[in-house]
mmCIF file of C-alpha atoms in Angstrom:
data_model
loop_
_atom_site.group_PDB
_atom_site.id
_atom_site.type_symbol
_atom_site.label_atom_id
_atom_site.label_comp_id
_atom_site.label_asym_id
_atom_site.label_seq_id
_atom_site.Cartn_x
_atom_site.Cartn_y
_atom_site.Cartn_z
ATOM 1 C CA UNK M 5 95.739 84.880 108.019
ATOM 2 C CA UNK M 6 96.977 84.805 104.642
ATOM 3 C CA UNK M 7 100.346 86.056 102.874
ATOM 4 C CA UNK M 8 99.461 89.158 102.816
ATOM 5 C CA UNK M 9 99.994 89.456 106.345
ATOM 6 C CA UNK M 10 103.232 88.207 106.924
ATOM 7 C CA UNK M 11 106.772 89.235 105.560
ATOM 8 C CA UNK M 12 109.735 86.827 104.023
ATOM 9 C CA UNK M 13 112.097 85.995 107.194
ATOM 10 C CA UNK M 14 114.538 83.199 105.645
ATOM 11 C CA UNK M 15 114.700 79.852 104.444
ATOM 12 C CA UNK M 16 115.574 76.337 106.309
ATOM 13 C CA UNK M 17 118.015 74.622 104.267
ATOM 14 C CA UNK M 18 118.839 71.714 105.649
ATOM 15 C CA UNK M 19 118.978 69.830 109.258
ATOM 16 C CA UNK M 20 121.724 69.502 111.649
ATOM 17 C CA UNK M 21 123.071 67.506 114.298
ATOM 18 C CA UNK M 22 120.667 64.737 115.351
ATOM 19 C CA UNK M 23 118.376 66.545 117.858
ATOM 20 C CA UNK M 24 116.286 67.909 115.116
ATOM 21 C CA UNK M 25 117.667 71.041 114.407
ATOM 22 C CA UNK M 26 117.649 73.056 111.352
ATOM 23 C CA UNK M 27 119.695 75.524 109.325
ATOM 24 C CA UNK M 28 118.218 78.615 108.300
ATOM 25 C CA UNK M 29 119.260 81.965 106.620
ATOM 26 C CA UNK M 30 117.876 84.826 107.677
ATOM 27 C CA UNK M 31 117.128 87.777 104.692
ATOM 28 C CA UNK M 32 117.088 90.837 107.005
ATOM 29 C CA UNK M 33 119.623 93.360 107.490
ATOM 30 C CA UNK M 34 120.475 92.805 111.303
ATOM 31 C CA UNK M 35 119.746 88.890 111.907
ATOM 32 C CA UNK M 36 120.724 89.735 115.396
ATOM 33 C CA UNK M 37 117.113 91.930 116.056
ATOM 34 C CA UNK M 38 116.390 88.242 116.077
ATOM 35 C CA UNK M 39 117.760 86.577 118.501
ATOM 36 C CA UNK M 40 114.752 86.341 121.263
ATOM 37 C CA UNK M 41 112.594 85.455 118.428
ATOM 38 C CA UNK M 42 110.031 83.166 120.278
ATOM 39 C CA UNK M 43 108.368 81.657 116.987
ATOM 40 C CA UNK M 44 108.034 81.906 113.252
ATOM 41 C CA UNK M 45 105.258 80.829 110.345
ATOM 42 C CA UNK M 46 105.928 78.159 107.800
ATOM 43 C CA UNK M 47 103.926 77.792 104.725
ATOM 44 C CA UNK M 48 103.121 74.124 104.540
ATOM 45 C CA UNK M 49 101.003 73.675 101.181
ATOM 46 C CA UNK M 50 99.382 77.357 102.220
ATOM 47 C CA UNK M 51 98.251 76.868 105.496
ATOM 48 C CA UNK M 52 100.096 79.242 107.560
ATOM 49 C CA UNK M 53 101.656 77.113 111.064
ATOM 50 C CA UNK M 54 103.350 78.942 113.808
ATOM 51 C CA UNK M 55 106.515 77.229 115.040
ATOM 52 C CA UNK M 56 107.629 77.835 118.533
ATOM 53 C CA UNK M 57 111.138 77.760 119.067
ATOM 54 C CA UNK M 58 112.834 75.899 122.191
ATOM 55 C CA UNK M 59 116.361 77.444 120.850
ATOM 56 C CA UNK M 60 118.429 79.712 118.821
ATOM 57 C CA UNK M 61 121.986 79.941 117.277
ATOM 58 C CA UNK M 62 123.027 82.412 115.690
ATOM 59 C CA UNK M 63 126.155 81.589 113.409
ATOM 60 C CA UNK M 64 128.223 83.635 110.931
ATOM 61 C CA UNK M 65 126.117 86.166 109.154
ATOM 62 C CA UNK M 66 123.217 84.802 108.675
ATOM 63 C CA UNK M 67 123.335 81.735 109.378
ATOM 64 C CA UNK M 68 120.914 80.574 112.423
ATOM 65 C CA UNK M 69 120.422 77.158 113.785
ATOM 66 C CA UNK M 70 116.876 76.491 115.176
ATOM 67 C CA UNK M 71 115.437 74.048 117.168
ATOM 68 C CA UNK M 72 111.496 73.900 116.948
ATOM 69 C CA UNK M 73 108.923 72.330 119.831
ATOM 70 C CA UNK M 74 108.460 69.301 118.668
ATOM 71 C CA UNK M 75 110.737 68.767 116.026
ATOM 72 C CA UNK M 76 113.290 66.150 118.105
ATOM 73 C CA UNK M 77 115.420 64.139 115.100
ATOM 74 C CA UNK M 78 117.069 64.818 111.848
ATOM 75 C CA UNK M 79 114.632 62.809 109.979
ATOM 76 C CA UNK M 80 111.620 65.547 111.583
ATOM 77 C CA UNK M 81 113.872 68.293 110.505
ATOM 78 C CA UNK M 82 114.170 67.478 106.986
ATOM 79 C CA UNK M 83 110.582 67.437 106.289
ATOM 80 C CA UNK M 84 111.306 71.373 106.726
ATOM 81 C CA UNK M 85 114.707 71.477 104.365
ATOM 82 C CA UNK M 86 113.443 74.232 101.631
ATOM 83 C CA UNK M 87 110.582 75.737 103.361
ATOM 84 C CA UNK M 88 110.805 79.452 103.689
ATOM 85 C CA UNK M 89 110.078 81.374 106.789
ATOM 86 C CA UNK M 90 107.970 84.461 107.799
ATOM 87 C CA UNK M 91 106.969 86.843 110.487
ATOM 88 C CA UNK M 92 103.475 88.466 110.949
ATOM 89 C CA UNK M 93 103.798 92.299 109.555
ATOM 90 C CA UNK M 94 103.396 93.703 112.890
ATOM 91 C CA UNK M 95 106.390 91.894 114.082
ATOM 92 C CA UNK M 96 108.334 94.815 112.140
ATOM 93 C CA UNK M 97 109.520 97.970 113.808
ATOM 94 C CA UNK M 98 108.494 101.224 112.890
ATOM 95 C CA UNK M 99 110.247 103.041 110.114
ATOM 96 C CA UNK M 100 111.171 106.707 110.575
ATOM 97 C CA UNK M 101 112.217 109.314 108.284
ATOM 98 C CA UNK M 102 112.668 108.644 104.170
ATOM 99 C CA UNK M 103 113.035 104.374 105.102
ATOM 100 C CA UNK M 104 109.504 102.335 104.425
ATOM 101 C CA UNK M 105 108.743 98.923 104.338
ATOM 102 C CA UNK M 106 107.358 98.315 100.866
ATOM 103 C CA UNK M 107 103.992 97.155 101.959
ATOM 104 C CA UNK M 108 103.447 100.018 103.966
ATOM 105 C CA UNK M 109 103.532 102.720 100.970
ATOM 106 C CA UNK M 110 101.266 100.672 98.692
ATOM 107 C CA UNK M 111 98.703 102.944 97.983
ATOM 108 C CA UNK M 112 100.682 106.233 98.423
ATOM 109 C CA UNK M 113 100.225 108.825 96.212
ATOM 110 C CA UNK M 114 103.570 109.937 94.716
ATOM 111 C CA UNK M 115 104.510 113.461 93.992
ATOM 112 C CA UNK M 116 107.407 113.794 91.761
ATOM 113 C CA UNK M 117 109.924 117.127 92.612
ATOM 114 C CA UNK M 118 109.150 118.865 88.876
ATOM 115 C CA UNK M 119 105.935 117.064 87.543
ATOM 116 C CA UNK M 120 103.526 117.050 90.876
ATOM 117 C CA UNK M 121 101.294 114.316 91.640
ATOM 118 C CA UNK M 122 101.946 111.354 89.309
ATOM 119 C CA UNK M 123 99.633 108.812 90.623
ATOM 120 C CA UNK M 124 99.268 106.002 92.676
ATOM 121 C CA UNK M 125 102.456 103.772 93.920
ATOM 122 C CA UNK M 126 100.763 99.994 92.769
ATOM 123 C CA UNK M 127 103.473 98.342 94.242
ATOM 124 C CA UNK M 128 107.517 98.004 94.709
ATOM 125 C CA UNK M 129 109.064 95.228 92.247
ATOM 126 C CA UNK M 130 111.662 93.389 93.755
ATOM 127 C CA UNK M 131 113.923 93.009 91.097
ATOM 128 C CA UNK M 132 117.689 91.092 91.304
ATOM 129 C CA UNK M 133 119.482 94.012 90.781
ATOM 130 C CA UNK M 134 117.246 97.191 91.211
ATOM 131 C CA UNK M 135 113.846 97.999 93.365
ATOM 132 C CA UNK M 136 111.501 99.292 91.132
ATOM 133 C CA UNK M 137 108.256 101.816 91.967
ATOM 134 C CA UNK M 138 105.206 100.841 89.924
ATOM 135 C CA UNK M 139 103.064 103.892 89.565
ATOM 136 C CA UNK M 140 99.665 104.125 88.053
ATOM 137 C CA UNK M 141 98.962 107.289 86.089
ATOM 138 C CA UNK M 142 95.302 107.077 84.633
ATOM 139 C CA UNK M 143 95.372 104.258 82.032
ATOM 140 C CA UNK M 144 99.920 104.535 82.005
ATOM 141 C CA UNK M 145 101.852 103.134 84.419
ATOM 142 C CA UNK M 146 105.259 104.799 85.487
ATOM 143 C CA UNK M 147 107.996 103.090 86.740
ATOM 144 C CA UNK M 148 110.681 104.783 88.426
ATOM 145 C CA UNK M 149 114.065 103.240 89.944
ATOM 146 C CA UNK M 150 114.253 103.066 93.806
ATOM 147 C CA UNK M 151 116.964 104.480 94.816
ATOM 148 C CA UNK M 152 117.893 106.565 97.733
ATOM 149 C CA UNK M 153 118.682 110.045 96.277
ATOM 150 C CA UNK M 154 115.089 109.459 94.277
ATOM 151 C CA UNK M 155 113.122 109.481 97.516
ATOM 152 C CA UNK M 156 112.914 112.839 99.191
ATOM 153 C CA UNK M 157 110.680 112.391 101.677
ATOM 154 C CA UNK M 158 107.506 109.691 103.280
ATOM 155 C CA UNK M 159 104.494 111.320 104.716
ATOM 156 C CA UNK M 160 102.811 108.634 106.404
ATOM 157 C CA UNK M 161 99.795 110.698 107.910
ATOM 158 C CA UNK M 162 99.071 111.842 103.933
ATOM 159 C CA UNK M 163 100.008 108.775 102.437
ATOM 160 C CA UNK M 164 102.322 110.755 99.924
ATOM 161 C CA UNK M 165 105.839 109.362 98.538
ATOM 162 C CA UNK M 166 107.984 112.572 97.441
ATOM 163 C CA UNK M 167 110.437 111.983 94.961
ATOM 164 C CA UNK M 168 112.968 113.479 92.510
ATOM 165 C CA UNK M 169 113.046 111.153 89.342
ATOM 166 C CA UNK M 170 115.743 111.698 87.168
ATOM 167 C CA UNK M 171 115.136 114.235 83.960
ATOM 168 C CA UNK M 172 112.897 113.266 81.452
ATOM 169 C CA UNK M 173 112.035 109.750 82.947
ATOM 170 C CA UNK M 174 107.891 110.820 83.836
ATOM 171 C CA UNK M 175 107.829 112.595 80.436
ATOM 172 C CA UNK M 176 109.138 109.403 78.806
ATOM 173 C CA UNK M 177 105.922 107.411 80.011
ATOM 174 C CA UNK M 178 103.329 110.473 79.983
#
């Protein structure tokens, strides 16, 4: 297995208590999916390790306090402090509708409202403060801002993103 195969879940940030706990925060919309959440993968200087967990509390938010097999004192727990969590892709729900998972549209060819097909979606940047879609048009690449009343519609079976980018944006890069 290899990152590629495995989505961002949250990050430990320090122990608690002195049974070998830790404190995590979860980076999902509903933590609570969570909650009978049996194990999760740790990348420990890139080998990917499964942790079971004996227990699960769920705080404010998204704050979670796990206890891990094995782990049984604060000094085990804060080898962990730091180390970010993830989940094996299929571990996700299905998406219906215009929602996607940005992994699952790489590759997608997207058809603008106006302009038609204008290319192939590279990938989604993950920006602070705005998703972007990187699109490669022959030699140009396109970059349009993700944004809800942008996408119009997700054909999974066709592997086509439909889209409405705003005036002039696909003529600026073409």
């Amino acid at each position: 297995m290899n990152k590629d195969d495995f989505y961002y879940l949250g990050n430990i940030t320090k122990p608690f208590g002195s049974k070998g706990q830790v404190v995590a925060y979860l980076d999902v919309d509903e933590p609570l999916q969570y909650k009978k959440l049996e194990s999760v993968y740790l990348d420990l200087d890139g080998e990917w390790v499964p942790f079971f967990i004996e227990e699960i509390e769920f705080q404010s938010g998204s704050k979670v306090l796990f206890h891990f097999e094995g782990v049984n004192t604060s000094q085990d727990a804060a080898v962990y402090t730091g180390r970010k969590m993830y989940l094996p892709l299929t571990y996700l729900p299905p998406l219906k509708g215009k929602k996607f998972y940005y992994h699952e549209v790489k590759g997608f060819i997207v058809i603008d409202k106006v302009k038609g097909n204008i290319g192939t979606l590279v990938k989604v940047i993950d920006l602070p403060r705005q998703c972007l879609l990187q699109i490669a048009f022959g030699e140009k690449e396109i970059l349009v801002p993700l944004l809800d009343e942008i996408i119009l519609k997700v054909d999974r079976k066709k592997k086509e993103l439909y889209i409405c980018a705003p005036d002039g944006l696909i003529d600026f890069y073409t």
